[in-house]
Coordinates of C-alpha atoms in Angstrom, one line a residue:
X435 CA 47.1 -91.2 -36.8
X436 CA 50.0 -88.9 -35.6
X437 CA 53.3 -89.1 -37.1
X438 CA 56.1 -87.6 -35.1
X439 CA 59.5 -86.8 -36.6
X440 CA 62.4 -87.8 -34.0
X441 CA 65.6 -85.6 -34.2
X442 CA 68.4 -87.6 -35.2
X443 CA 71.5 -85.3 -34.9
X444 CA 72.7 -86.9 -31.8
X445 CA 72.4 -90.3 -33.0
X446 CA 74.6 -89.4 -36.2
X447 CA 77.3 -87.7 -34.0
X448 CA 77.3 -90.7 -31.8
X449 CA 78.7 -88.5 -28.8
X450 CA 75.5 -87.3 -27.3
X451 CA 75.3 -88.9 -23.8
X452 CA 71.6 -89.8 -22.9
X453 CA 70.5 -89.3 -26.4
X454 CA 68.9 -92.7 -26.4
X455 CA 65.9 -91.2 -24.4
X456 CA 64.9 -88.9 -27.0
X457 CA 62.8 -91.2 -29.3
X458 CA 61.0 -92.6 -25.8
X459 CA 59.9 -89.0 -24.9
X460 CA 58.7 -88.2 -28.3
X461 CA 56.8 -91.2 -28.4
X462 CA 55.2 -90.6 -25.3
X463 CA 54.3 -86.8 -26.4
X464 CA 52.9 -88.1 -29.6
X465 CA 50.9 -90.8 -27.8
X466 CA 49.4 -88.4 -25.2
X467 CA 48.3 -86.0 -28.1
X468 CA 46.8 -88.9 -30.1
X469 CA 45.0 -89.9 -27.0
X470 CA 43.6 -86.4 -26.3
X471 CA 42.5 -86.1 -30.0
X472 CA 40.7 -89.2 -29.8
X473 CA 38.9 -88.2 -26.6
X474 CA 37.9 -84.9 -27.9
X475 CA 36.6 -86.6 -30.9
X476 CA 34.7 -89.1 -28.7
X477 CA 33.2 -86.1 -26.7
X478 CA 32.1 -84.4 -29.9
X479 CA 30.4 -87.6 -31.2
X480 CA 28.8 -88.4 -28.0
X481 CA 27.3 -84.9 -27.6
X482 CA 26.2 -84.8 -31.3
X483 CA 24.4 -88.3 -30.6
X484 CA 23.1 -86.9 -27.4
X485 CA 21.5 -83.9 -29.2
X486 CA 20.0 -86.1 -31.7
X487 CA 18.5 -88.4 -29.1
X488 CA 17.1 -85.5 -27.1
X489 CA 15.4 -84.1 -30.4
X490 CA 13.9 -87.5 -31.0
X491 CA 12.6 -87.9 -27.5
X492 CA 11.2 -84.2 -27.8
X493 CA 9.6 -85.1 -31.0
X494 CA 8.1 -88.3 -29.6
X495 CA 6.7 -86.2 -26.6
X496 CA 5.2 -83.5 -29.1
X497 CA 3.6 -86.2 -31.3
X498 CA 2.0 -87.9 -28.0
X499 CA 1.1 -84.6 -26.4
X500 CA -0.2 -82.8 -29.6
X501 CA -1.0 -84.8 -32.6
X502 CA -3.0 -87.5 -30.9
X503 CA -4.7 -85.2 -28.4
X504 CA -8.1 -83.8 -28.7
X505 CA -7.2 -80.5 -30.6
X506 CA -9.2 -77.7 -32.2
X507 CA -8.9 -79.2 -35.5
X508 CA -10.5 -82.4 -34.7
X509 CA -7.8 -84.5 -36.6
X510 CA -5.2 -86.7 -35.5
X511 CA -1.8 -87.5 -37.3
X512 CA -0.3 -90.9 -38.2
X513 CA 3.0 -92.1 -36.7
X514 CA 4.7 -93.3 -39.7
X515 CA 7.6 -95.7 -39.6
X516 CA 11.0 -95.1 -41.2
X517 CA 10.6 -98.2 -43.4
X518 CA 7.1 -96.7 -44.8
X519 CA 8.8 -93.5 -45.5
X520 CA 12.0 -95.0 -47.2
X521 CA 9.8 -97.2 -49.3
X522 CA 7.6 -94.1 -50.3
X523 CA 10.6 -91.9 -51.3
X524 CA 12.7 -94.7 -52.7
X525 CA 15.0 -94.5 -50.0
X526 CA 15.1 -90.6 -50.2
X527 CA 16.3 -90.7 -53.8
X528 CA 17.6 -87.3 -55.1
X529 CA 15.2 -88.0 -58.0
X530 CA 12.3 -87.2 -55.5
X531 CA 13.9 -84.2 -54.0
X532 CA 11.5 -81.3 -54.2
X533 CA 13.4 -78.7 -52.5
X534 CA 16.1 -77.6 -49.9
X535 CA 15.7 -75.0 -47.2
X536 CA 17.3 -73.7 -44.0
X537 CA 15.4 -76.5 -42.0
X538 CA 16.4 -79.5 -44.4
X539 CA 15.0 -81.1 -47.4
X540 CA 11.7 -82.2 -48.7
X541 CA 11.0 -85.2 -50.8
X542 CA 8.0 -86.4 -52.8
X543 CA 6.7 -89.7 -51.9
X544 CA 3.9 -92.3 -52.5
X545 CA 2.5 -94.3 -49.8
X546 CA 1.5 -97.7 -50.0
X547 CA -2.0 -96.9 -50.8
X548 CA -1.0 -94.5 -53.5
X549 CA -1.5 -91.5 -51.5
X550 CA 1.2 -88.6 -52.7
X551 CA 3.0 -87.0 -49.9
X552 CA 5.7 -84.5 -49.2
X553 CA 8.5 -85.6 -46.6
X554 CA 10.4 -83.0 -44.9
X555 CA 13.5 -83.9 -43.3
X556 CA 15.3 -81.9 -40.5
X557 CA 18.9 -81.4 -40.8
X558 CA 20.9 -84.0 -38.9
X559 CA 22.1 -83.0 -35.6
X560 CA 20.8 -79.2 -36.2
X561 CA 18.5 -78.4 -33.2
X562 CA 17.3 -74.9 -34.9
X563 CA 15.7 -77.0 -37.8
X564 CA 14.5 -79.7 -35.4
X565 CA 12.8 -76.7 -33.4
X566 CA 11.2 -75.6 -36.7
X567 CA 9.8 -79.0 -37.4
X568 CA 8.4 -79.3 -33.9
X569 CA 6.9 -75.8 -34.1
X570 CA 5.0 -77.0 -37.2
X571 CA 3.8 -79.9 -35.4
X572 CA 2.5 -77.8 -32.7
X573 CA 0.8 -75.3 -35.1
X574 CA -0.7 -77.6 -37.9
X575 CA -2.1 -79.9 -35.2
X576 CA -4.3 -77.1 -34.3
X577 CA -5.5 -75.9 -37.7
X578 CA -7.8 -77.3 -40.4
X579 CA -8.7 -75.1 -43.3
X580 CA -8.6 -75.8 -47.1
X581 CA -6.1 -73.0 -47.8
X582 CA -3.4 -74.3 -45.3
X583 CA -1.2 -77.3 -46.2
X584 CA -2.2 -80.4 -44.2
X585 CA 0.1 -82.4 -42.1
X586 CA -0.6 -85.9 -42.2
X587 CA 1.9 -87.4 -39.5
X588 CA 5.5 -87.8 -38.6
X589 CA 8.2 -90.2 -37.8
X590 CA 10.7 -90.6 -35.0
X591 CA 12.3 -93.8 -36.0
X592 CA 15.4 -92.1 -37.7
X593 CA 18.0 -89.7 -36.2
X594 CA 16.3 -86.8 -37.6
X595 CA 12.7 -86.0 -37.4
X596 CA 10.4 -86.3 -40.5
X597 CA 7.4 -84.7 -41.0
X598 CA 4.6 -85.8 -43.6
X599 CA 2.3 -83.5 -45.5
X600 CA -0.1 -83.6 -48.4
X601 CA 1.4 -83.3 -51.6
X602 CA 0.5 -80.0 -53.5
X603 CA 1.5 -80.8 -57.0
X604 CA 1.9 -77.4 -58.9
X605 CA 4.7 -76.0 -57.1
X606 CA 4.8 -72.5 -55.3
X607 CA 3.4 -69.2 -56.4
X608 CA 7.0 -68.0 -56.9
X609 CA 7.7 -70.7 -59.4
X610 CA 4.7 -69.4 -61.6
X611 CA 5.8 -65.8 -61.2
X612 CA 9.5 -66.0 -61.8
X613 CA 10.0 -69.8 -62.6
X614 CA 10.6 -71.6 -65.8
X615 CA 9.6 -69.7 -68.9
X616 CA 7.6 -72.8 -70.1
X617 CA 4.8 -72.0 -67.6
X618 CA 1.9 -69.9 -69.0
X619 CA 1.6 -66.5 -67.1
X620 CA -1.2 -66.8 -64.6
X621 CA -4.4 -64.9 -65.9
X622 CA -5.7 -62.2 -63.7
X623 CA -8.7 -63.7 -62.3
X624 CA -6.6 -66.8 -61.2
X625 CA -4.3 -64.5 -59.4
X626 CA -7.3 -62.8 -57.7
X627 CA -8.5 -66.4 -56.7
X628 CA -5.3 -67.3 -55.2
X629 CA -5.1 -63.9 -53.3
X630 CA -8.5 -64.8 -51.9
X631 CA -7.5 -68.3 -50.9
X632 CA -4.2 -67.1 -49.3
X633 CA -6.0 -64.3 -47.6
X634 CA -8.8 -66.5 -46.1
X635 CA -6.1 -69.1 -44.8
X636 CA -4.3 -66.3 -43.0
X637 CA -7.5 -64.7 -41.7
X638 CA -8.2 -68.3 -40.4
X639 CA -5.0 -68.2 -38.5
X640 CA -5.6 -64.9 -36.9
X641 CA -9.4 -65.1 -36.1
X642 CA -10.5 -68.8 -36.0
X643 CA -7.4 -70.8 -34.4
X644 CA -7.3 -70.8 -30.6
X645 CA -4.9 -69.3 -29.8
X646 CA -4.4 -67.0 -32.7
X647 CA -1.5 -67.9 -34.9
X648 CA 1.1 -65.4 -36.4
X649 CA 2.7 -67.1 -39.5
X650 CA 5.7 -64.6 -39.5
X651 CA 7.0 -65.9 -43.1
X652 CA 4.4 -65.1 -45.6
X653 CA 5.9 -65.1 -49.1
X654 CA 5.2 -66.2 -52.4
X655 CA 7.7 -69.3 -52.1
X656 CA 5.5 -70.5 -48.9
X657 CA 2.3 -70.4 -51.1
X658 CA 1.6 -73.7 -52.6
X659 CA -0.7 -74.2 -55.8
X660 CA -2.9 -77.4 -56.0
X661 CA -4.5 -79.0 -59.0
X662 CA -6.9 -76.2 -59.6
X663 CA -4.1 -73.7 -59.0
X664 CA -5.7 -72.7 -55.6
X665 CA -3.5 -71.3 -53.0
X666 CA -2.3 -73.2 -49.8
X667 CA -0.1 -71.4 -47.1
X668 CA 2.9 -73.5 -46.0
X669 CA 6.1 -73.5 -43.8
X670 CA 4.9 -72.9 -40.3
X671 CA 8.4 -73.2 -38.8
X672 CA 8.7 -69.6 -37.7
X673 CA 5.1 -69.3 -36.5
X674 CA 4.1 -68.2 -33.1
X675 CA 1.1 -68.7 -31.0
X676 CA -0.5 -65.5 -29.8
X677 CA -0.2 -65.0 -26.0
X678 CA -3.7 -64.6 -24.3
X679 CA -4.4 -60.9 -23.2
X680 CA -1.4 -59.6 -24.8
X681 CA -1.4 -57.3 -27.9
X682 CA 1.7 -58.6 -29.2
X683 CA 4.6 -61.3 -28.9
X684 CA 7.9 -60.0 -28.1
X685 CA 10.5 -61.7 -30.0
X686 CA 13.7 -61.1 -32.2
X687 CA 12.5 -60.1 -35.8
X688 CA 12.5 -63.3 -38.1
X689 CA 11.3 -63.5 -41.6
X690 CA 12.3 -62.8 -45.2
X691 CA 14.2 -59.8 -46.6
X692 CA 11.6 -57.7 -48.7
X693 CA 8.5 -59.1 -46.6
X694 CA 9.5 -58.1 -43.1
X695 CA 7.2 -55.7 -41.4
X696 CA 9.4 -52.6 -40.4
X697 CA 7.6 -52.1 -37.3
X698 CA 8.2 -55.4 -36.2
X699 CA 11.8 -55.1 -37.2
X700 CA 12.1 -51.9 -35.1
X701 CA 10.5 -52.8 -31.8
X702 CA 10.6 -56.6 -31.9
X703 CA 6.6 -56.8 -31.3
X704 CA 5.3 -59.5 -33.6
X705 CA 1.4 -59.1 -34.3
X706 CA -1.2 -60.1 -36.7
X707 CA -0.4 -57.0 -38.6
X708 CA 3.1 -58.2 -39.4
X709 CA 1.4 -61.1 -41.6
X710 CA -0.8 -58.3 -43.1
X711 CA 2.4 -56.5 -44.1
X712 CA 4.0 -59.5 -45.7
X713 CA 0.8 -60.4 -47.5
X714 CA 0.7 -57.0 -49.0
X715 CA 4.1 -57.6 -50.5
X716 CA 2.4 -60.9 -52.1
X717 CA -0.3 -58.9 -53.5
X718 CA 2.3 -56.6 -55.2
X719 CA 4.0 -59.7 -56.7
X720 CA 0.6 -61.1 -57.9
X721 CA 0.2 -57.7 -59.6
X722 CA 3.4 -57.0 -61.0
X723 CA 5.2 -60.3 -61.3
X724 CA 8.4 -58.6 -59.8
X725 CA 10.4 -60.2 -57.0
X726 CA 10.1 -58.6 -53.5
X727 CA 13.9 -57.7 -53.6
X728 CA 15.7 -57.4 -56.9
X729 CA 19.0 -55.5 -57.2
X730 CA 18.5 -55.3 -60.9
X731 CA 15.9 -52.7 -60.6
X732 CA 18.1 -49.8 -59.7
X733 CA 19.2 -48.6 -56.4
X734 CA 16.1 -46.9 -55.3
X735 CA 13.8 -49.5 -56.4
X736 CA 15.3 -52.6 -55.0
X737 CA 12.3 -53.0 -52.6
X738 CA 9.2 -53.9 -54.4
X739 CA 7.1 -52.1 -51.7
X740 CA 9.0 -48.9 -52.2
X741 CA 9.0 -49.2 -56.1
X742 CA 5.2 -49.5 -56.2
X743 CA 4.6 -46.8 -53.7
X744 CA 6.6 -44.5 -55.6
X745 CA 4.7 -45.4 -58.9
X746 CA 1.4 -44.9 -57.0
X747 CA 2.5 -41.5 -55.6
X748 CA 3.2 -40.5 -59.3
X749 CA -0.1 -41.5 -60.4
X750 CA 1.2 -44.4 -62.6
X751 CA 0.3 -47.6 -60.8
X752 CA -0.7 -49.3 -63.7
X753 CA 2.7 -48.8 -65.3
X754 CA 4.2 -51.3 -62.9
X755 CA 1.4 -54.2 -63.5
X756 CA 2.6 -57.2 -65.2
X757 CA 2.5 -56.6 -69.1
X758 CA 1.4 -60.2 -69.6
X759 CA -2.1 -59.2 -67.9
X760 CA -2.2 -55.5 -68.6
X761 CA -1.7 -55.9 -72.4
X762 CA -4.8 -57.8 -72.7
X763 CA -6.9 -56.4 -69.9
X764 CA -10.4 -54.9 -70.3
X765 CA -11.0 -51.4 -68.7
X766 CA -12.8 -53.1 -65.8
X767 CA -9.9 -55.6 -65.4
X768 CA -7.4 -52.4 -65.2
X769 CA -9.8 -50.9 -62.7
X770 CA -9.7 -54.0 -60.5
X771 CA -6.0 -54.3 -60.8
X772 CA -5.7 -50.7 -59.7
X773 CA -7.9 -51.7 -56.7
X774 CA -5.9 -54.6 -55.6
X775 CA -2.8 -52.3 -56.0
X776 CA -4.2 -49.8 -53.3
X777 CA -5.2 -52.5 -51.1
X778 CA -1.7 -53.9 -51.2
X779 CA -0.4 -50.4 -50.3
X780 CA -2.9 -50.2 -47.5
X781 CA -1.4 -53.4 -46.1
X782 CA 2.2 -52.0 -46.3
X783 CA 1.4 -48.7 -44.1
X784 CA 4.4 -48.1 -41.9
X785 CA 2.3 -48.0 -38.8
X786 CA 0.5 -51.3 -38.0
X787 CA -2.7 -49.4 -36.6
X788 CA -3.2 -47.9 -40.1
X789 CA -3.4 -51.4 -41.7
X790 CA -6.5 -53.5 -42.4
X791 CA -7.0 -56.8 -40.5
X792 CA -6.7 -59.9 -42.8
X793 CA -10.4 -60.5 -42.4
X794 CA -11.1 -57.0 -44.0
X795 CA -8.3 -57.9 -46.7
X796 CA -10.0 -61.2 -47.5
X797 CA -13.4 -59.3 -47.9
X798 CA -12.0 -56.6 -49.9
X799 CA -10.6 -59.1 -52.3
X800 CA -13.9 -61.0 -52.3
X801 CA -15.5 -57.6 -53.1
X802 CA -13.1 -57.0 -56.3
X803 CA -13.8 -60.6 -57.4
X804 CA -17.7 -60.2 -57.1
X805 CA -17.3 -56.8 -59.3
X806 CA -15.5 -58.7 -62.0
X807 CA -17.9 -61.7 -62.0
X808 CA -20.9 -59.4 -62.1
X809 CA -19.5 -57.5 -64.9
X810 CA -18.7 -60.7 -66.8
X811 CA -22.5 -61.9 -66.4
X812 CA -23.7 -58.4 -67.7
X813 CA -21.3 -58.8 -70.7
X814 CA -22.6 -62.3 -71.4
X815 CA -26.2 -61.3 -71.2
X816 CA -25.6 -58.3 -73.7
X817 CA -23.8 -60.6 -76.2
X818 CA -26.5 -63.2 -76.0

């Protein structure tokens, strides 16, 4: 409500002819100003509501055209009601909040049959976060792999779209590497297994999905760990479908600082090798338990890829290995740590043509694991 002060000098003097019109004029001006503000506010609310409505219509169409269509994954997803999801999450209680990102919020929930789920909510009225949600629908409806988080369905009853995923209980890889001190360090063989599962999931996206899918945001916080601490790739909001017949997708560089392929950043050409680069950084995180970007490491070593490459050039690669593993490692384990380090650096080659494919990376990790397993069998036989 506008409050206008009316000049009263003429009224006090009593000799200003025509001064009795001043309050009327001021009232008219104030009324017009208030009306314009109300109109502007009404237009803003209308446009916001219209954007929300259009987002809901788009999501509904995506669900009908993609989720329930015959897709390459052979699965369909359920259309959840808002009542079901409110009940599952205790009306989106803050106690059930799992995390917050640029897209919105994720809540833990339990469906009526006891199934645990994760419910992702787009930001209200934010078309960018809605686009990312819709992109996840498009991508996840086409894939089915044990190392990719599974989409169960969606909801379009509320103002913002909701996606329902399988619940992956043991947090993210980043949580285990840098999170609460109460978590025991991941043993070397478990880290190798996580590397293998993640590599297999990304390789599936590149070579088995049709069309191929470039994730574009591979990082330790987007790798979830299940009951057995097996890795599952999540968060497909930035993913892109490859264009048939083209060697790359031309798009503005998006991703996370420290994981972003420098060649993609320079020429805006997204390829499968961009994911290879990002995965190389994840391998270094598994090896070192160091963050991809850390301003506490010193000016020349802020970037983990640069930090480890310098150590390798100086023939002290094992010096950057996580002490929690290295100090208890056998000679064979030290050798396999070194092998994984050099594989990671191969993924981080500046020119994408020099990087291996994700299929080659997965095969190499499998080879390293087999070396360890074979040595363990020999050791057991010798000790028997």
